[in-house]
Amino acid sequence: WVVYTFFNQRTRRTDVGVLTLHEGMIDKNGITAFSAPEQEVTFSSLESAKPIVLSRTFGLPKAVSALGVTSTKAGISSKQFMFATGNDQVISLDRRFLDPRRPNGDLKESEKMEGLMKYAPMLPIIPFLTPSHVHEVSSVQSIASASAHVESQSLVLAFGGPDIFFSRVSPSKRFDLLPDDFNRGLLTVVVVGLLVALNVIQRMNKKKMVTSFWS
């Protein structure tokens, strides 16, 4: 993926351009349980086939001073793109909003299953996807990210101006963490109860075996 921003002189707004590179199309019967398409181990810009390039342009209602992307420990979680806007906010957008394959018409069933969304020329600014929340982060010039110890979280740092902003974001929600309202006390009671029941059953079984041997 190649994501960039620029000011559109014609529309007098900030646009976000997206390019995605694809190796090519695979026949619908190209991948089965018994066969798979041949893939080259090495890539050469001089000899290999040219990639297929898909592109889209989206409008953003705010000016952008810095752009970044989340990174996670194993790369399993979905990506989120981070934007530092002209109104001193750090916002995030799921990569699905920037997917150039978003169809113009109604979604097909296969597109819904893939998670594609219908194309819209303007990107939304969603308040609950604003990591900076109500805090102002002035004159951000760079956004860096690093993986956390868990796959669901990414560490984001916005800097370059008088302010420094740090936050944890969860691009695919907290799928590998227990919720804050999880009843840990009940879990402890259940585990202790199972251990006690297992110990009692083992003692009863041992006693029964000893009795059967003597009889």
PDB file of C-alpha atoms in Angstrom:
ATOM      1  CA  TRP A   1       0.000   0.000   0.000  1.00  0.00           C
ATOM      2  CA  VAL A   2       1.102   3.554  -0.794  1.00  0.00           C
ATOM      3  CA  VAL A   3      -0.839   6.292   1.012  1.00  0.00           C
ATOM      4  CA  TYR A   4      -0.151   9.996   0.564  1.00  0.00           C
ATOM      5  CA  THR A   5      -1.921  13.314   1.096  1.00  0.00           C
ATOM      6  CA  PHE A   6      -1.936  16.537  -0.934  1.00  0.00           C
ATOM      7  CA  PHE A   7      -3.893  19.751  -1.197  1.00  0.00           C
ATOM      8  CA  ASN A   8      -6.220  19.728  -4.191  1.00  0.00           C
ATOM      9  CA  GLN A   9      -6.183  23.176  -5.792  1.00  0.00           C
ATOM     10  CA  ARG A  10      -9.322  22.473  -7.800  1.00  0.00           C
ATOM     11  CA  THR A  11     -11.544  21.370  -4.917  1.00  0.00           C
ATOM     12  CA  ARG A  12      -9.681  23.453  -2.292  1.00  0.00           C
ATOM     13  CA  ARG A  13      -9.461  20.552   0.126  1.00  0.00           C
ATOM     14  CA  THR A  14      -7.023  17.912   1.354  1.00  0.00           C
ATOM     15  CA  ASP A  15      -7.125  14.666  -0.619  1.00  0.00           C
ATOM     16  CA  VAL A  16      -5.803  11.264   0.379  1.00  0.00           C
ATOM     17  CA  GLY A  17      -4.430   9.146  -2.470  1.00  0.00           C
ATOM     18  CA  VAL A  18      -4.095   5.384  -2.180  1.00  0.00           C
ATOM     19  CA  LEU A  19      -2.188   2.954  -4.417  1.00  0.00           C
ATOM     20  CA  THR A  20      -2.194  -0.803  -3.931  1.00  0.00           C
ATOM     21  CA  LEU A  21       0.048  -3.216  -5.840  1.00  0.00           C
ATOM     22  CA  HIS A  22      -1.152  -6.696  -6.805  1.00  0.00           C
ATOM     23  CA  GLU A  23       0.766  -9.526  -8.463  1.00  0.00           C
ATOM     24  CA  GLY A  24      -2.135 -10.502 -10.705  1.00  0.00           C
ATOM     25  CA  MET A  25      -5.406 -12.344 -10.944  1.00  0.00           C
ATOM     26  CA  ILE A  26      -5.851 -15.967  -9.845  1.00  0.00           C
ATOM     27  CA  ASP A  27      -8.372 -18.191 -11.589  1.00  0.00           C
ATOM     28  CA  LYS A  28     -11.340 -19.155  -9.404  1.00  0.00           C
ATOM     29  CA  ASN A  29     -10.150 -22.759  -9.561  1.00  0.00           C
ATOM     30  CA  GLY A  30      -6.476 -21.837  -9.262  1.00  0.00           C
ATOM     31  CA  ILE A  31      -6.224 -22.627  -5.557  1.00  0.00           C
ATOM     32  CA  THR A  32      -7.571 -25.973  -4.359  1.00  0.00           C
ATOM     33  CA  ALA A  33      -6.666 -28.566  -1.761  1.00  0.00           C
ATOM     34  CA  PHE A  34      -4.474 -30.306  -4.359  1.00  0.00           C
ATOM     35  CA  SER A  35      -3.034 -27.444  -6.432  1.00  0.00           C
ATOM     36  CA  ALA A  36      -1.754 -23.914  -6.057  1.00  0.00           C
ATOM     37  CA  PRO A  37      -0.381 -21.326  -8.494  1.00  0.00           C
ATOM     38  CA  GLU A  38       3.380 -21.275  -8.954  1.00  0.00           C
ATOM     39  CA  GLN A  39       5.062 -18.363  -7.198  1.00  0.00           C
ATOM     40  CA  GLU A  40       8.547 -17.013  -7.725  1.00  0.00           C
ATOM     41  CA  VAL A  41      10.807 -17.039  -4.706  1.00  0.00           C
ATOM     42  CA  THR A  42      12.730 -13.970  -5.890  1.00  0.00           C
ATOM     43  CA  PHE A  43      11.527 -10.722  -7.446  1.00  0.00           C
ATOM     44  CA  SER A  44      13.345  -8.618 -10.020  1.00  0.00           C
ATOM     45  CA  SER A  45      12.148  -5.205 -11.138  1.00  0.00           C
ATOM     46  CA  LEU A  46      13.750  -5.892 -14.528  1.00  0.00           C
ATOM     47  CA  GLU A  47      12.450  -9.406 -15.261  1.00  0.00           C
ATOM     48  CA  SER A  48       9.301  -9.979 -13.211  1.00  0.00           C
ATOM     49  CA  ALA A  49       5.885  -9.039 -14.525  1.00  0.00           C
ATOM     50  CA  LYS A  50       4.645  -5.569 -13.711  1.00  0.00           C
ATOM     51  CA  PRO A  51       2.197  -5.448 -10.783  1.00  0.00           C
ATOM     52  CA  ILE A  52      -1.414  -4.418 -11.203  1.00  0.00           C
ATOM     53  CA  VAL A  53      -1.941  -0.975  -9.646  1.00  0.00           C
ATOM     54  CA  LEU A  54      -5.287   0.057  -8.179  1.00  0.00           C
ATOM     55  CA  SER A  55      -5.791   3.667  -7.113  1.00  0.00           C
ATOM     56  CA  ARG A  56      -8.416   5.808  -5.418  1.00  0.00           C
ATOM     57  CA  THR A  57      -8.603   9.350  -4.118  1.00  0.00           C
ATOM     58  CA  PHE A  58     -10.615  10.358  -1.076  1.00  0.00           C
ATOM     59  CA  GLY A  59     -11.342  13.752   0.393  1.00  0.00           C
ATOM     60  CA  LEU A  60     -10.591  14.686   3.996  1.00  0.00           C
ATOM     61  CA  PRO A  61     -12.296  17.714   5.580  1.00  0.00           C
ATOM     62  CA  LYS A  62      -9.159  18.682   7.542  1.00  0.00           C
ATOM     63  CA  ALA A  63      -5.621  19.587   6.522  1.00  0.00           C
ATOM     64  CA  VAL A  64      -2.999  16.922   7.273  1.00  0.00           C
ATOM     65  CA  SER A  65       0.461  17.625   8.699  1.00  0.00           C
ATOM     66  CA  ALA A  66       1.640  14.034   9.350  1.00  0.00           C
ATOM     67  CA  LEU A  67       0.690  10.507   8.382  1.00  0.00           C
ATOM     68  CA  GLY A  68       1.447   7.152   9.995  1.00  0.00           C
ATOM     69  CA  VAL A  69       0.260   3.547  10.191  1.00  0.00           C
ATOM     70  CA  THR A  70      -0.090   1.127  13.090  1.00  0.00           C
ATOM     71  CA  SER A  71       2.139  -1.906  13.494  1.00  0.00           C
ATOM     72  CA  THR A  72       1.527  -4.965  15.673  1.00  0.00           C
ATOM     73  CA  LYS A  73       3.599  -7.840  16.992  1.00  0.00           C
ATOM     74  CA  ALA A  74       2.662 -10.451  14.381  1.00  0.00           C
ATOM     75  CA  GLY A  75       0.854  -8.299  11.809  1.00  0.00           C
ATOM     76  CA  ILE A  76      -2.423 -10.170  12.318  1.00  0.00           C
ATOM     77  CA  SER A  77      -4.497  -7.193  13.456  1.00  0.00           C
ATOM     78  CA  SER A  78      -6.002  -4.870  10.881  1.00  0.00           C
ATOM     79  CA  LYS A  79      -4.072  -1.731   9.984  1.00  0.00           C
ATOM     80  CA  GLN A  80      -5.153   1.760  10.972  1.00  0.00           C
ATOM     81  CA  PHE A  81      -3.850   4.914   9.336  1.00  0.00           C
ATOM     82  CA  MET A  82      -3.103   7.827  11.639  1.00  0.00           C
ATOM     83  CA  PHE A  83      -3.513  11.454  10.545  1.00  0.00           C
ATOM     84  CA  ALA A  84      -2.369  14.596  12.345  1.00  0.00           C
ATOM     85  CA  THR A  85      -4.884  17.248  11.290  1.00  0.00           C
ATOM     86  CA  GLY A  86      -4.760  21.017  11.054  1.00  0.00           C
ATOM     87  CA  ASN A  87      -7.094  21.429  14.042  1.00  0.00           C
ATOM     88  CA  ASP A  88      -4.459  19.832  16.330  1.00  0.00           C
ATOM     89  CA  GLN A  89      -6.011  16.375  16.510  1.00  0.00           C
ATOM     90  CA  VAL A  90      -4.655  12.877  15.892  1.00  0.00           C
ATOM     91  CA  ILE A  91      -7.309  10.773  14.160  1.00  0.00           C
ATOM     92  CA  SER A  92      -7.295   7.189  12.927  1.00  0.00           C
ATOM     93  CA  LEU A  93      -9.069   5.402  10.088  1.00  0.00           C
ATOM     94  CA  ASP A  94      -9.378   1.703   9.419  1.00  0.00           C
ATOM     95  CA  ARG A  95      -7.686   0.584   6.199  1.00  0.00           C
ATOM     96  CA  ARG A  96     -11.080  -0.511   4.851  1.00  0.00           C
ATOM     97  CA  PHE A  97     -12.032   3.154   4.448  1.00  0.00           C
ATOM     98  CA  LEU A  98      -9.008   3.631   2.166  1.00  0.00           C
ATOM     99  CA  ASP A  99      -9.329   0.432   0.153  1.00  0.00           C
ATOM    100  CA  PRO A 100      -9.290   1.359  -3.574  1.00  0.00           C
ATOM    101  CA  ARG A 101     -11.403  -1.718  -4.315  1.00  0.00           C
ATOM    102  CA  ARG A 102     -14.448  -0.142  -2.665  1.00  0.00           C
ATOM    103  CA  PRO A 103     -17.239  -0.540  -5.269  1.00  0.00           C
ATOM    104  CA  ASN A 104     -19.315   2.380  -6.529  1.00  0.00           C
ATOM    105  CA  GLY A 105     -22.554   0.379  -6.669  1.00  0.00           C
ATOM    106  CA  ASP A 106     -24.352  -1.879  -4.255  1.00  0.00           C
ATOM    107  CA  LEU A 107     -22.221  -4.478  -2.523  1.00  0.00           C
ATOM    108  CA  LYS A 108     -22.272  -8.057  -3.709  1.00  0.00           C
ATOM    109  CA  GLU A 109     -22.503 -10.869  -1.202  1.00  0.00           C
ATOM    110  CA  SER A 110     -18.849 -11.811  -1.757  1.00  0.00           C
ATOM    111  CA  GLU A 111     -17.790  -8.178  -1.188  1.00  0.00           C
ATOM    112  CA  LYS A 112     -19.764  -8.039   2.059  1.00  0.00           C
ATOM    113  CA  MET A 113     -18.060 -11.226   3.254  1.00  0.00           C
ATOM    114  CA  GLU A 114     -14.685  -9.685   2.457  1.00  0.00           C
ATOM    115  CA  GLY A 115     -15.517  -6.586   4.515  1.00  0.00           C
ATOM    116  CA  LEU A 116     -15.551  -4.080   1.660  1.00  0.00           C
ATOM    117  CA  MET A 117     -17.599  -0.901   2.000  1.00  0.00           C
ATOM    118  CA  LYS A 118     -19.404   1.105  -0.660  1.00  0.00           C
ATOM    119  CA  TYR A 119     -17.293   3.914  -2.068  1.00  0.00           C
ATOM    120  CA  ALA A 120     -17.775   7.397  -0.632  1.00  0.00           C
ATOM    121  CA  PRO A 121     -15.739  10.398  -1.863  1.00  0.00           C
ATOM    122  CA  MET A 122     -15.231  11.829   1.650  1.00  0.00           C
ATOM    123  CA  LEU A 123     -13.492  10.070   4.516  1.00  0.00           C
ATOM    124  CA  PRO A 124     -15.356  10.346   7.821  1.00  0.00           C
ATOM    125  CA  ILE A 125     -13.826  11.707  11.001  1.00  0.00           C
ATOM    126  CA  ILE A 126     -15.237   9.431  13.686  1.00  0.00           C
ATOM    127  CA  PRO A 127     -15.000  10.858  17.244  1.00  0.00           C
ATOM    128  CA  PHE A 128     -14.464   7.509  18.990  1.00  0.00           C
ATOM    129  CA  LEU A 129     -11.636   6.747  16.521  1.00  0.00           C
ATOM    130  CA  THR A 130      -9.780   9.917  17.561  1.00  0.00           C
ATOM    131  CA  PRO A 131      -6.917   8.780  19.826  1.00  0.00           C
ATOM    132  CA  SER A 132      -6.186  12.344  20.995  1.00  0.00           C
ATOM    133  CA  HIS A 133      -9.849  12.683  22.117  1.00  0.00           C
ATOM    134  CA  VAL A 134     -10.357  16.256  23.435  1.00  0.00           C
ATOM    135  CA  HIS A 135      -6.629  16.995  23.780  1.00  0.00           C
ATOM    136  CA  GLU A 136      -4.897  19.332  21.341  1.00  0.00           C
ATOM    137  CA  VAL A 137      -1.580  18.177  19.881  1.00  0.00           C
ATOM    138  CA  SER A 138       0.025  21.157  18.161  1.00  0.00           C
ATOM    139  CA  SER A 139       2.133  21.118  14.990  1.00  0.00           C
ATOM    140  CA  VAL A 140       2.704  17.369  14.683  1.00  0.00           C
ATOM    141  CA  GLN A 141       5.364  16.599  12.064  1.00  0.00           C
ATOM    142  CA  SER A 142       5.785  12.826  12.441  1.00  0.00           C
ATOM    143  CA  ILE A 143       3.789   9.824  13.640  1.00  0.00           C
ATOM    144  CA  ALA A 144       5.641   6.648  14.617  1.00  0.00           C
ATOM    145  CA  SER A 145       4.251   3.326  15.808  1.00  0.00           C
ATOM    146  CA  ALA A 146       5.621   0.185  17.413  1.00  0.00           C
ATOM    147  CA  SER A 147       4.179  -3.156  18.431  1.00  0.00           C
ATOM    148  CA  ALA A 148       3.116  -3.898  21.998  1.00  0.00           C
ATOM    149  CA  HIS A 149       3.521  -7.187  23.888  1.00  0.00           C
ATOM    150  CA  VAL A 150       0.027  -8.247  22.790  1.00  0.00           C
ATOM    151  CA  GLU A 151      -1.096  -8.551  19.168  1.00  0.00           C
ATOM    152  CA  SER A 152      -4.256  -6.471  19.557  1.00  0.00           C
ATOM    153  CA  GLN A 153      -2.467  -3.251  20.539  1.00  0.00           C
ATOM    154  CA  SER A 154      -0.130  -0.816  18.818  1.00  0.00           C
ATOM    155  CA  LEU A 155       1.882   2.003  20.417  1.00  0.00           C
ATOM    156  CA  VAL A 156       1.567   5.351  18.633  1.00  0.00           C
ATOM    157  CA  LEU A 157       3.743   8.435  19.149  1.00  0.00           C
ATOM    158  CA  ALA A 158       3.015  11.824  17.530  1.00  0.00           C
ATOM    159  CA  PHE A 159       5.796  14.414  17.783  1.00  0.00           C
ATOM    160  CA  GLY A 160       7.659  17.191  15.978  1.00  0.00           C
ATOM    161  CA  GLY A 161       6.037  20.258  17.492  1.00  0.00           C
ATOM    162  CA  PRO A 162       5.810  21.677  21.008  1.00  0.00           C
ATOM    163  CA  ASP A 163       3.555  18.776  22.053  1.00  0.00           C
ATOM    164  CA  ILE A 164       4.258  15.043  22.255  1.00  0.00           C
ATOM    165  CA  PHE A 165       1.345  12.627  22.209  1.00  0.00           C
ATOM    166  CA  PHE A 166       1.499   8.915  23.074  1.00  0.00           C
ATOM    167  CA  SER A 167      -1.360   6.409  23.018  1.00  0.00           C
ATOM    168  CA  ARG A 168      -2.254   2.734  22.721  1.00  0.00           C
ATOM    169  CA  VAL A 169      -4.678   1.854  19.956  1.00  0.00           C
ATOM    170  CA  SER A 170      -6.471  -1.410  19.209  1.00  0.00           C
ATOM    171  CA  PRO A 171      -7.069  -1.685  15.426  1.00  0.00           C
ATOM    172  CA  SER A 172      -8.970  -4.985  15.747  1.00  0.00           C
ATOM    173  CA  LYS A 173     -10.328  -4.343  19.237  1.00  0.00           C
ATOM    174  CA  ARG A 174      -8.958  -6.119  22.304  1.00  0.00           C
ATOM    175  CA  PHE A 175      -9.489  -9.668  21.099  1.00  0.00           C
ATOM    176  CA  ASP A 176      -6.622 -11.111  23.167  1.00  0.00           C
ATOM    177  CA  LEU A 177      -7.300  -9.220  26.410  1.00  0.00           C
ATOM    178  CA  LEU A 178      -9.861  -9.794  29.135  1.00  0.00           C
ATOM    179  CA  PRO A 179     -12.475  -7.023  29.488  1.00  0.00           C
ATOM    180  CA  ASP A 180     -12.195  -4.651  32.439  1.00  0.00           C
ATOM    181  CA  ASP A 181     -15.448  -5.959  33.954  1.00  0.00           C
ATOM    182  CA  PHE A 182     -14.356  -9.602  33.762  1.00  0.00           C
ATOM    183  CA  ASN A 183     -15.254 -11.433  36.998  1.00  0.00           C
ATOM    184  CA  ARG A 184     -11.819 -12.643  38.052  1.00  0.00           C
ATOM    185  CA  GLY A 185     -13.047 -13.595  41.524  1.00  0.00           C
ATOM    186  CA  LEU A 186     -15.631 -15.998  40.087  1.00  0.00           C
ATOM    187  CA  LEU A 187     -12.994 -17.511  37.801  1.00  0.00           C
ATOM    188  CA  THR A 188     -10.719 -18.098  40.808  1.00  0.00           C
ATOM    189  CA  VAL A 189     -13.536 -19.780  42.755  1.00  0.00           C
ATOM    190  CA  VAL A 190     -14.369 -22.035  39.798  1.00  0.00           C
ATOM    191  CA  VAL A 191     -10.718 -23.068  39.285  1.00  0.00           C
ATOM    192  CA  VAL A 192     -10.205 -23.754  43.008  1.00  0.00           C
ATOM    193  CA  GLY A 193     -13.465 -25.736  43.092  1.00  0.00           C
ATOM    194  CA  LEU A 194     -12.371 -27.869  40.141  1.00  0.00           C
ATOM    195  CA  LEU A 195      -9.003 -28.568  41.763  1.00  0.00           C
ATOM    196  CA  VAL A 196     -10.665 -29.583  45.037  1.00  0.00           C
ATOM    197  CA  ALA A 197     -13.175 -31.804  43.204  1.00  0.00           C
ATOM    198  CA  LEU A 198     -10.359 -33.429  41.221  1.00  0.00           C
ATOM    199  CA  ASN A 199      -8.384 -34.109  44.398  1.00  0.00           C
ATOM    200  CA  VAL A 200     -11.429 -35.663  46.111  1.00  0.00           C
ATOM    201  CA  ILE A 201     -12.170 -37.880  43.094  1.00  0.00           C
ATOM    202  CA  GLN A 202      -8.551 -39.075  42.963  1.00  0.00           C
ATOM    203  CA  ARG A 203      -8.627 -39.979  46.684  1.00  0.00           C
ATOM    204  CA  MET A 204     -11.936 -41.825  46.291  1.00  0.00           C
ATOM    205  CA  ASN A 205     -10.639 -43.707  43.267  1.00  0.00           C
ATOM    206  CA  LYS A 206      -7.436 -44.672  45.079  1.00  0.00           C
ATOM    207  CA  LYS A 207      -9.387 -45.862  48.105  1.00  0.00           C
ATOM    208  CA  LYS A 208     -11.722 -47.895  45.884  1.00  0.00           C
ATOM    209  CA  MET A 209      -8.790 -49.563  44.142  1.00  0.00           C
ATOM    210  CA  VAL A 210      -7.134 -50.482  47.461  1.00  0.00           C
ATOM    211  CA  THR A 211     -10.414 -51.936  48.722  1.00  0.00           C
ATOM    212  CA  SER A 212     -10.885 -53.988  45.537  1.00  0.00           C
ATOM    213  CA  PHE A 213      -7.361 -55.414  45.837  1.00  0.00           C
ATOM    214  CA  TRP A 214      -7.925 -56.576  49.434  1.00  0.00           C
ATOM    215  CA  SER A 215     -11.239 -58.130  48.566  1.00  0.00           C
TER     216      SER A 215
END
